[in-house]
CSV table of C-alpha atoms in Angstrom, one decimal:
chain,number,residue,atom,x,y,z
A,877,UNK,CA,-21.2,-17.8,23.1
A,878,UNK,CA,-22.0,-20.3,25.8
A,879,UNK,CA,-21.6,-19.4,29.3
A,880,UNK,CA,-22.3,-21.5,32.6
A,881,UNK,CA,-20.8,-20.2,36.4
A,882,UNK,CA,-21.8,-23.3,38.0
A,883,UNK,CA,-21.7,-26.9,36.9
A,884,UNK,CA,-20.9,-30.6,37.8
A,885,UNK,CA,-19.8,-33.2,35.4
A,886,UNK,CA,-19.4,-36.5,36.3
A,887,UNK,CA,-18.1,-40.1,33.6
A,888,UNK,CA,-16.4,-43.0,33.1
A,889,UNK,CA,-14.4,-42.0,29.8
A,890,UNK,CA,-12.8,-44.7,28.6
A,891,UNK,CA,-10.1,-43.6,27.8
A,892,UNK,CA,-9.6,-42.7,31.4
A,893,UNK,CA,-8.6,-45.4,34.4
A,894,UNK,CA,-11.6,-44.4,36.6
A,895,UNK,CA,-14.8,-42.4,36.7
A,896,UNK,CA,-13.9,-38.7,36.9
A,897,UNK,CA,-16.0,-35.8,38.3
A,898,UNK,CA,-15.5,-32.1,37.8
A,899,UNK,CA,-16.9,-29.0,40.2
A,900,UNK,CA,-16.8,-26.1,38.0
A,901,UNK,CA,-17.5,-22.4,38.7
A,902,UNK,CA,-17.1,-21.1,34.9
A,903,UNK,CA,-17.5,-22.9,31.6
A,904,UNK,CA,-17.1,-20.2,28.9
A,905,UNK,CA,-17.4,-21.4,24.6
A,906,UNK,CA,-16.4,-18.3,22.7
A,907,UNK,CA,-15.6,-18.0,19.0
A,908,UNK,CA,-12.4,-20.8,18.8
A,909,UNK,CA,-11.5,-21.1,22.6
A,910,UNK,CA,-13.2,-22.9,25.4
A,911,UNK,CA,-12.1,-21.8,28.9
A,912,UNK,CA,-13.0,-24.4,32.1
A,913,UNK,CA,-12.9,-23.1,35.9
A,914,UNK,CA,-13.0,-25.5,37.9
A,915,UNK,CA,-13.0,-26.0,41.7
A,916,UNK,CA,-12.1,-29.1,41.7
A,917,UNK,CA,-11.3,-32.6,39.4
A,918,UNK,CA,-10.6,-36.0,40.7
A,919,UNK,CA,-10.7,-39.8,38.7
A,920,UNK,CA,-9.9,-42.8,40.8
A,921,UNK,CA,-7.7,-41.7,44.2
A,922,UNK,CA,-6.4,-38.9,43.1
A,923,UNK,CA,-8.0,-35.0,43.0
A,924,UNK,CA,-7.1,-31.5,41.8
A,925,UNK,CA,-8.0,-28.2,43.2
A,926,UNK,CA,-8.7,-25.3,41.7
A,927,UNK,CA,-7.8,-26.3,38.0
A,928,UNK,CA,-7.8,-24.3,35.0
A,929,UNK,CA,-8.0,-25.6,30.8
A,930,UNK,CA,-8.0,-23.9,27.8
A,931,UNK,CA,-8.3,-25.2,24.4
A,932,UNK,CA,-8.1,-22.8,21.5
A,933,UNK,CA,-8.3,-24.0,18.0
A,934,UNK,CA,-7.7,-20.8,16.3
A,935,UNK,CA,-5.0,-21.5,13.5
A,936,UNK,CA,-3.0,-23.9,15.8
A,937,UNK,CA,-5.3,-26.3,18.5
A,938,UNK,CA,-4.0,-26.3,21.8
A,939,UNK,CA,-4.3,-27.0,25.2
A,940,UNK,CA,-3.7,-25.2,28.2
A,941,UNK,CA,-3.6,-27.1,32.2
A,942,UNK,CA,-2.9,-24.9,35.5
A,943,UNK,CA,-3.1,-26.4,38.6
A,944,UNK,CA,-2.3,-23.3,41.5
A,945,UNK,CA,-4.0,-25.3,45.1
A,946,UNK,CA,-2.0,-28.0,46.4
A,947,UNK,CA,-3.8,-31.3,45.1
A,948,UNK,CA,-3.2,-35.3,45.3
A,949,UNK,CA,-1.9,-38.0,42.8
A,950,UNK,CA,-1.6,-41.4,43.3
A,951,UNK,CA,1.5,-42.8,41.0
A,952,UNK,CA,0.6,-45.8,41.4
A,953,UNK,CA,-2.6,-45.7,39.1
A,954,UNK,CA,-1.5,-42.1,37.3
A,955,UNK,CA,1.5,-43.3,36.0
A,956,UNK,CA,1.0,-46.4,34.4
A,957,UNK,CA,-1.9,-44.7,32.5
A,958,UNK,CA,0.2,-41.6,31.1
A,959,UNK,CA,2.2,-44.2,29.3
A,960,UNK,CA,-0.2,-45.7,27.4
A,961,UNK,CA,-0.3,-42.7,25.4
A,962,UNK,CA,2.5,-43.1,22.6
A,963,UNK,CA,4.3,-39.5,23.4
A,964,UNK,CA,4.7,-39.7,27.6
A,965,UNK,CA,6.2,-43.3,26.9
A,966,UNK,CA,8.6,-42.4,24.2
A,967,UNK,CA,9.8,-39.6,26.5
A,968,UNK,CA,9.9,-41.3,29.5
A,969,UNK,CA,11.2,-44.6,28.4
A,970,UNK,CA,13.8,-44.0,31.1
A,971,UNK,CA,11.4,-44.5,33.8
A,972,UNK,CA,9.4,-47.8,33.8
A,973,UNK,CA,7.7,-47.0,37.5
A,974,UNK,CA,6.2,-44.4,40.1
A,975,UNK,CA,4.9,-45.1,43.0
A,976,UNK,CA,3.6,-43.6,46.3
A,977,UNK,CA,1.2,-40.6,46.8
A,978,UNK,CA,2.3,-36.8,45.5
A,979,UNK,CA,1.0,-33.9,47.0
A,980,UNK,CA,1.8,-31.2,43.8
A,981,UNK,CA,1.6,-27.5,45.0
A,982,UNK,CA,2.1,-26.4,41.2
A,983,UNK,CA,1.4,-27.3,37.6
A,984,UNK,CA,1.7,-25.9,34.0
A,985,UNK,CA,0.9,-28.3,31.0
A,986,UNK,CA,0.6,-27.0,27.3
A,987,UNK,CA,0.9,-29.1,24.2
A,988,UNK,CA,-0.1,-28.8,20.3
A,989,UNK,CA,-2.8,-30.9,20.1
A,990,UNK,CA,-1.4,-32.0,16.8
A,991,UNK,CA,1.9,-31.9,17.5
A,992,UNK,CA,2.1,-33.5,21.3
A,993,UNK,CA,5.8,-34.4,21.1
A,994,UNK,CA,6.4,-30.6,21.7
A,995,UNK,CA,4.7,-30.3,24.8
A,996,UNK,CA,6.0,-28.3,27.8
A,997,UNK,CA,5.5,-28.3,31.4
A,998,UNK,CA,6.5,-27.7,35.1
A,999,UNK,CA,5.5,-29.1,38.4
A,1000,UNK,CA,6.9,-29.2,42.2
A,1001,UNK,CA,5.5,-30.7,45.1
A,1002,UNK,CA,6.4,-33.2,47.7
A,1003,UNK,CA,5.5,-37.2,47.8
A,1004,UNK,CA,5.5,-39.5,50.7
A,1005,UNK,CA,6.1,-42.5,50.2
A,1006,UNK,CA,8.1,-42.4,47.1
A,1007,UNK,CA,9.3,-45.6,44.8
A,1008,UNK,CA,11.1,-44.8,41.3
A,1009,UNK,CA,12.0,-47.9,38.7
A,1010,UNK,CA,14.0,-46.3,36.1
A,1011,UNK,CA,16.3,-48.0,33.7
A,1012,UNK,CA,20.1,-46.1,35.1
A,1013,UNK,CA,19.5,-47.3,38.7
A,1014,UNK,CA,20.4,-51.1,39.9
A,1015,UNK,CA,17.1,-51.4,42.0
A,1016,UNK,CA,13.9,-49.6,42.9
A,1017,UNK,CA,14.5,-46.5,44.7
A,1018,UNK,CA,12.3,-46.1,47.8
A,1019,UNK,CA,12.0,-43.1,49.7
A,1020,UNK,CA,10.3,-42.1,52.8
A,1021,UNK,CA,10.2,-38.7,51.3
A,1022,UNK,CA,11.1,-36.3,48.4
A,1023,UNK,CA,10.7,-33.1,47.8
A,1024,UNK,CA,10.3,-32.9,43.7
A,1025,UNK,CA,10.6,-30.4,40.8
A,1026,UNK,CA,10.6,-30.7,36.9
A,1027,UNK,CA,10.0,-29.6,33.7
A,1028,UNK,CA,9.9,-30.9,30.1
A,1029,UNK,CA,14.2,-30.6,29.8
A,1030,UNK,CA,15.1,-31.6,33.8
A,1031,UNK,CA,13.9,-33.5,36.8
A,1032,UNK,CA,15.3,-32.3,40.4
A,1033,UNK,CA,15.0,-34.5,43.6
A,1034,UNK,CA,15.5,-32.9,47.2
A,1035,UNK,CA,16.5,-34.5,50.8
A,1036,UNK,CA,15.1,-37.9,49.5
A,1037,UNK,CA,15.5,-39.9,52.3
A,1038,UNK,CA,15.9,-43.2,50.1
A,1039,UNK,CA,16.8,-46.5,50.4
A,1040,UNK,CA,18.8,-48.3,47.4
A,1041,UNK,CA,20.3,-52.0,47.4
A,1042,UNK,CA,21.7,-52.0,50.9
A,1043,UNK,CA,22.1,-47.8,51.3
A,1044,UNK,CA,20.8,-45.8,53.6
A,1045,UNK,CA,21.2,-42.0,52.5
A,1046,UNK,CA,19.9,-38.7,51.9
A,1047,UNK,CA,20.1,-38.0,48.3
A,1048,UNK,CA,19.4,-34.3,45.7
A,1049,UNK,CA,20.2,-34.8,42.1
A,1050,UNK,CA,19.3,-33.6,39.0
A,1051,UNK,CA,18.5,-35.5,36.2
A,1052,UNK,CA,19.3,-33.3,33.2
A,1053,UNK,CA,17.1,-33.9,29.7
A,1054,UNK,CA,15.7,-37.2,31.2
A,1055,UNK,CA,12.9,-37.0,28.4
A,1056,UNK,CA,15.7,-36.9,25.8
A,1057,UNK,CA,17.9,-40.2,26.4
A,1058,UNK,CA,19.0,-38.9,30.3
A,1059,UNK,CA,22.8,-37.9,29.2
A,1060,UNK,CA,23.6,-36.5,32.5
A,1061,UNK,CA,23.1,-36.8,36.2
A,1062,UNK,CA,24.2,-34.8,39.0
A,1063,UNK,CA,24.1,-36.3,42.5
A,1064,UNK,CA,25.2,-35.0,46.0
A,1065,UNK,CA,24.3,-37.9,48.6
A,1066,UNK,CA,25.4,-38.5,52.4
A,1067,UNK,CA,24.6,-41.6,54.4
A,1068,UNK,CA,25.5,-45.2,54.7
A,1069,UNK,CA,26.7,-47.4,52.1
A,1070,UNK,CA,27.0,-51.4,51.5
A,1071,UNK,CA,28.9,-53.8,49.4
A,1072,UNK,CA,26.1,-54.0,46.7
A,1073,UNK,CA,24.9,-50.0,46.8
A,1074,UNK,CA,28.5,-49.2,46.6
A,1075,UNK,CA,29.8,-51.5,43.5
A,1076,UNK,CA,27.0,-49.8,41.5
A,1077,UNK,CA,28.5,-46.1,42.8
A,1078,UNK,CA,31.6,-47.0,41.8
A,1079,UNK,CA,30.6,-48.5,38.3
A,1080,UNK,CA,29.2,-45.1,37.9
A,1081,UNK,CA,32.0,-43.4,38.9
A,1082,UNK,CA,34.1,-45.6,35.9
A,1083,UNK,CA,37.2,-45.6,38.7
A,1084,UNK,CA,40.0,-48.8,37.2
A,1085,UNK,CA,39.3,-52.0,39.2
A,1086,UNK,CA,42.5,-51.0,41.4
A,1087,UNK,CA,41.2,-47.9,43.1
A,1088,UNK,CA,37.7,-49.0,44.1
A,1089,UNK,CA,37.0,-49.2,47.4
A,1090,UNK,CA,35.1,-51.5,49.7
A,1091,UNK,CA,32.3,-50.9,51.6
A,1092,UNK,CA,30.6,-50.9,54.0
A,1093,UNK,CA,31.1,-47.5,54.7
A,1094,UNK,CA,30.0,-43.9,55.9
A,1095,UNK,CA,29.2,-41.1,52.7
A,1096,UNK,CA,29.9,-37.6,54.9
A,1097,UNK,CA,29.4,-36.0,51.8
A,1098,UNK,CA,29.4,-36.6,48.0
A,1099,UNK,CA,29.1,-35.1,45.0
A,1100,UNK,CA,29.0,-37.0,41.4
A,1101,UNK,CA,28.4,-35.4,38.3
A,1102,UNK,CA,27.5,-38.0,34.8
A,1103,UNK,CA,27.3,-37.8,31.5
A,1104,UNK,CA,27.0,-40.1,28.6
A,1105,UNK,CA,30.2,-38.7,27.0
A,1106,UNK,CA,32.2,-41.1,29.7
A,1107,UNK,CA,33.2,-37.8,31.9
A,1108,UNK,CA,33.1,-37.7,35.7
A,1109,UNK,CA,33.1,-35.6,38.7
A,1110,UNK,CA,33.3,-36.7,41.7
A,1111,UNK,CA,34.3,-35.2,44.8
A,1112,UNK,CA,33.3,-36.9,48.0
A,1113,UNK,CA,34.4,-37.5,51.8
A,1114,UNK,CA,33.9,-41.2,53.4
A,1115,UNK,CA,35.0,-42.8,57.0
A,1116,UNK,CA,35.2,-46.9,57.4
A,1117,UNK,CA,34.3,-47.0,61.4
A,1118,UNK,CA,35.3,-50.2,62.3
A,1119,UNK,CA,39.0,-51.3,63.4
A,1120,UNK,CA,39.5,-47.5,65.0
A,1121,UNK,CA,38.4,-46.4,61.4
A,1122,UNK,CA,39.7,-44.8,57.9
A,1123,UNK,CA,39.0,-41.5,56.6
A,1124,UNK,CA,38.8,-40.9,53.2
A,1125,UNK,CA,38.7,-37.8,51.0
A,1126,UNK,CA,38.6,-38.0,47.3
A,1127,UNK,CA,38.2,-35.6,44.5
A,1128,UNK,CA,38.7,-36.1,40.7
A,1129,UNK,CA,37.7,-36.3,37.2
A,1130,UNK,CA,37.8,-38.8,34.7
A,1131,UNK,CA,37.3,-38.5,31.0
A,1132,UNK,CA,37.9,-41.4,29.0
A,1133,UNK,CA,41.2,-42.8,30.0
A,1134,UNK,CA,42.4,-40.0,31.2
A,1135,UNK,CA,42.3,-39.7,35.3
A,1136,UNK,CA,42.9,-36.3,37.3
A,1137,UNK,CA,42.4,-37.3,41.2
A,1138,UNK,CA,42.9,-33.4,41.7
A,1139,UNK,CA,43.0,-34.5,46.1
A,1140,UNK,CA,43.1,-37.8,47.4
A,1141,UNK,CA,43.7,-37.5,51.6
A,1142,UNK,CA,44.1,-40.9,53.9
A,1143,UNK,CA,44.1,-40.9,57.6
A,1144,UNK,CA,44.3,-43.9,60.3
A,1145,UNK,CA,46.3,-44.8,62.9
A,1146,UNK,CA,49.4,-46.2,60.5
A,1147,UNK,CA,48.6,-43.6,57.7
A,1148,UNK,CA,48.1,-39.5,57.1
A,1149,UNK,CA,49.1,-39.1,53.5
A,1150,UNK,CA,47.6,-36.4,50.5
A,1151,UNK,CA,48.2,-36.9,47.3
A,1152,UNK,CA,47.2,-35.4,43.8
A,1153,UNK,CA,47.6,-37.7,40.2
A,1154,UNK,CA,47.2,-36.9,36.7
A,1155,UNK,CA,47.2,-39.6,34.0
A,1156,UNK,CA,46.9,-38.9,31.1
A,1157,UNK,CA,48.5,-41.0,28.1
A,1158,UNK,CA,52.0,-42.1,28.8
A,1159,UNK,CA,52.1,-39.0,31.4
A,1160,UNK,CA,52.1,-39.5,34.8
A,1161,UNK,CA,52.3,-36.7,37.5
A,1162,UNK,CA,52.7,-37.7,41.4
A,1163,UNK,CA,52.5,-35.1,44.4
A,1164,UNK,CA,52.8,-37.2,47.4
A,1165,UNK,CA,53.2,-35.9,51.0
A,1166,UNK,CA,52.8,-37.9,54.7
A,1167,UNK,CA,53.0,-41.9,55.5
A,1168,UNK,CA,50.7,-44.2,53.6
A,1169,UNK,CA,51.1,-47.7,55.4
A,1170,UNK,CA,50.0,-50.8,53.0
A,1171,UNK,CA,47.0,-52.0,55.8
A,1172,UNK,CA,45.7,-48.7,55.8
A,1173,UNK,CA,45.0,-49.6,51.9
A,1174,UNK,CA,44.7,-53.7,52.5
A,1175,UNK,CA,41.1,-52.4,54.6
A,1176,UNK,CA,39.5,-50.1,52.2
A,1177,UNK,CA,40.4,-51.0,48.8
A,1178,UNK,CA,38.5,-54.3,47.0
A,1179,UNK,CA,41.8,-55.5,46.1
A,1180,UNK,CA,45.2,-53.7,47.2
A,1181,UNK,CA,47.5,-54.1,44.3
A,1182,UNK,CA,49.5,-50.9,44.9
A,1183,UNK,CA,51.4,-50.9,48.2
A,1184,UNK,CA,52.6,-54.0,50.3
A,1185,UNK,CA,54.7,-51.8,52.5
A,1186,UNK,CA,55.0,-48.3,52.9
A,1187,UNK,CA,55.9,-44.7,51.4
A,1188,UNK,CA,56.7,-42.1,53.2
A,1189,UNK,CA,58.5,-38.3,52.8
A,1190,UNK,CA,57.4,-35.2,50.5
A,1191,UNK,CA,57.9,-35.2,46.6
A,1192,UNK,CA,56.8,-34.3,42.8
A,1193,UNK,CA,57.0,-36.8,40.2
A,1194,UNK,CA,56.8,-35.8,36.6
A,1195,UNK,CA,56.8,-39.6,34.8
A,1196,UNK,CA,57.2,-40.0,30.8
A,1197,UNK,CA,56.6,-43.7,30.3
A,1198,UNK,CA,57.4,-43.5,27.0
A,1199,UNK,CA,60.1,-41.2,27.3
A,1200,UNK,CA,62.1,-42.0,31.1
A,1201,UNK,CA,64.7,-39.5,30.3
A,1202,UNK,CA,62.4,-36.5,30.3
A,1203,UNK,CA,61.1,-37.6,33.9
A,1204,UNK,CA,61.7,-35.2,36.7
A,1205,UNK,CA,61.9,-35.7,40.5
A,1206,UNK,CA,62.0,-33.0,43.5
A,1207,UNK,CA,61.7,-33.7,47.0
A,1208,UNK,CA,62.7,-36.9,48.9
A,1209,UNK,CA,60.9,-39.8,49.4
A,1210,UNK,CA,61.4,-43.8,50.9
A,1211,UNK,CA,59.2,-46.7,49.5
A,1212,UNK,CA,59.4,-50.5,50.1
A,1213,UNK,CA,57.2,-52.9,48.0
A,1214,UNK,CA,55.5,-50.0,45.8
A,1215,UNK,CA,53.3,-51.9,42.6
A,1216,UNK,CA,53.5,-48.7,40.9
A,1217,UNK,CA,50.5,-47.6,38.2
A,1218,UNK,CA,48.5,-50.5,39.9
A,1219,UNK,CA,48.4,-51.9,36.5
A,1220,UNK,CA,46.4,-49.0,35.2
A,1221,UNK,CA,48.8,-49.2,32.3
A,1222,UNK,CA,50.1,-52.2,31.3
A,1223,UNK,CA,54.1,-51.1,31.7
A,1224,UNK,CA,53.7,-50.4,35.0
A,1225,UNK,CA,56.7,-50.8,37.1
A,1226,UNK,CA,57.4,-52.0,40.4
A,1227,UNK,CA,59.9,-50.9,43.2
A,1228,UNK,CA,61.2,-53.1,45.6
A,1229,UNK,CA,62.8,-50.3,47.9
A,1230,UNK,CA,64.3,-47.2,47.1
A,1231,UNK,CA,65.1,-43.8,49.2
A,1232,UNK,CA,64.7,-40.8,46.2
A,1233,UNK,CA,65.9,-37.3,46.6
């Protein structure tokens, strides 16, 4: 048994970036387990306070990290060394970059020593500033702030006040199993979004070329839910100011070529229409109520190719394309120049004008 209750270490390991240096209060060696107190631990510009190790190598060898005092990383330097070691880059080959300064209130860290790709861990804390380079996002994510919390299975983000392309927003998300391939994401983000941000949102969101819509624009809310099995959620409200302004909700869910928009609402001056529509196959279900006027469309979609004139009444439409007969209609309803499925299918049909009941 070897016990110390005060020591100071200081080196330049090299397999470390910097010099490091270590104020302990308790070293303890006993049998196969060597326990470390230590005040405080800091290599290059970043320290930790009041840490706590463990390695046992009785039977199995592992190590044991606890870090309970709020303490201070600089990505910038931390992060580009933790992927030099074979195990951190293979699971984080998502994430090329970190950057910015992260004040960590909490961490746990323990790992096989022989085994490493089964470690496990948790951390939260806050950093300010913030920049993220990860291989699912268009640019380098800059934030003035996030609050942060993850473990070995997910990664959560909170009130980032980031900056992406040419957006403006306050973004939380999860990233779910981002040390495993990242096959899901769930975002919820308000704020202000351009032309570039927003072609990359709608990529994402895997809506046909018809229905995207153009930005800029105004995010009063949104919530988008990912994963690699082409499936979306997305349920979000959005207002185009200029020209006495559009205002947009939108909520549906997309899995392969199939397309539920479960609430789609439109107001301007010309237009106050909802709508719900399920595709699905050759079946198409329409449940239009209001006035939808064809500039309302001309000034938020990319490229209107569904309405150059107007629709207007109350009505249920239960479409068969490859079986008209077995279509049903209730309600009443007056179009002129509708493009119909907006060439989401390719036998799409057109109506010049027509007043249905």
């Amino acid at each position: 048994t070897l016990e110390l209750s005060s020591y100071r270490l200081s080196s330049h390991y090299e397999r470390l970036f910097a010099p490091f240096t270590v104020q302990g209060k308790r070293f303890l060696l006993k049998g196969p387990s060597l326990f470390m107190d230590m005040e405080s631990a800091a290599v290059g510009n970043s320290s930790l306070d009041h840490v706590t190790a463990q390695i046992s190598w009785d039977g199995e060898t592992r190590l044991a990290l606890s870090v309970d005092e709020p303490s201070s990383i600089n990505l910038d330097e931390f992060y580009p060394w933790l992927l030099t070691h074979e195990t951190v880059k293979n699971h984080m080959k998502q994430f090329q970059a970190f950057g910015g300064r992260l004040a960590l209130n909490k961490l746990q860290f323990q790992v096989p020593v022989l085994q490493p790709q089964n470690w496990t861990f948790s951390l939260e804390g806050k950093a300010a500033p913030f920049a993220m380079d990860c291989s699912f996002l268009p640019s380098v994510l800059n934030a003035d702030q996030v609050v942060f919390s993850a473990d070995h299975a997910n990664l959560q983000i909170m009130d980032a006040q980031s900056r992406l392309l040419d957006a403006e927003v306050t973004m939380s998300g999860i990233f779910h199993d981002y040390t495993r391939g990242l096959p899901g994401i769930e975002l919820r983000i308000a704020g202000n979004m351009g032309p570039e941000a927003n072609r990359f949102v709608m990529d994402l969101a895997q809506l046909p070329t018809e229905l995207r819509v153009t930005g800029p624009y105004t995010v009063e809310r949104c919530r988008l839910k990912w994963t690699h099995e082409a499936h979306v959620d997305f349920d979000g409200d959005f207002s185009w100011k200029k020209d006495n302004g559009v205002s947009m909700s939108l909520q549906f869910e997309k899995t392969g070529e199939a397309l539920d928009i479960r609430r789609l609402s439109i107001t301007d001056a010309h237009s106050r229409a909802t709508a719900s529509i399920l595709v699905e196959g050759p079946r198409v279900e329409v449940d239009f109520s209001g006035t939808l006027h064809h500039t309302t469309l001309d000034r938020i979609l990319v490229k209107n190719e569904l309405l150059e004139g107007t629709i207007d009444g109350a009505a249920l439409a239960r479409l068969h394309l490859d079986a008209p007969m077995k279509s049903t209609f209730r309600g009443h309803l007056s179009i002129e120049e509708f493009k119909g499925m907006w060439g989401y299918r390719e036998d799409s049909m057109q109506i010049q004008k027509a007043a249905l009941e």
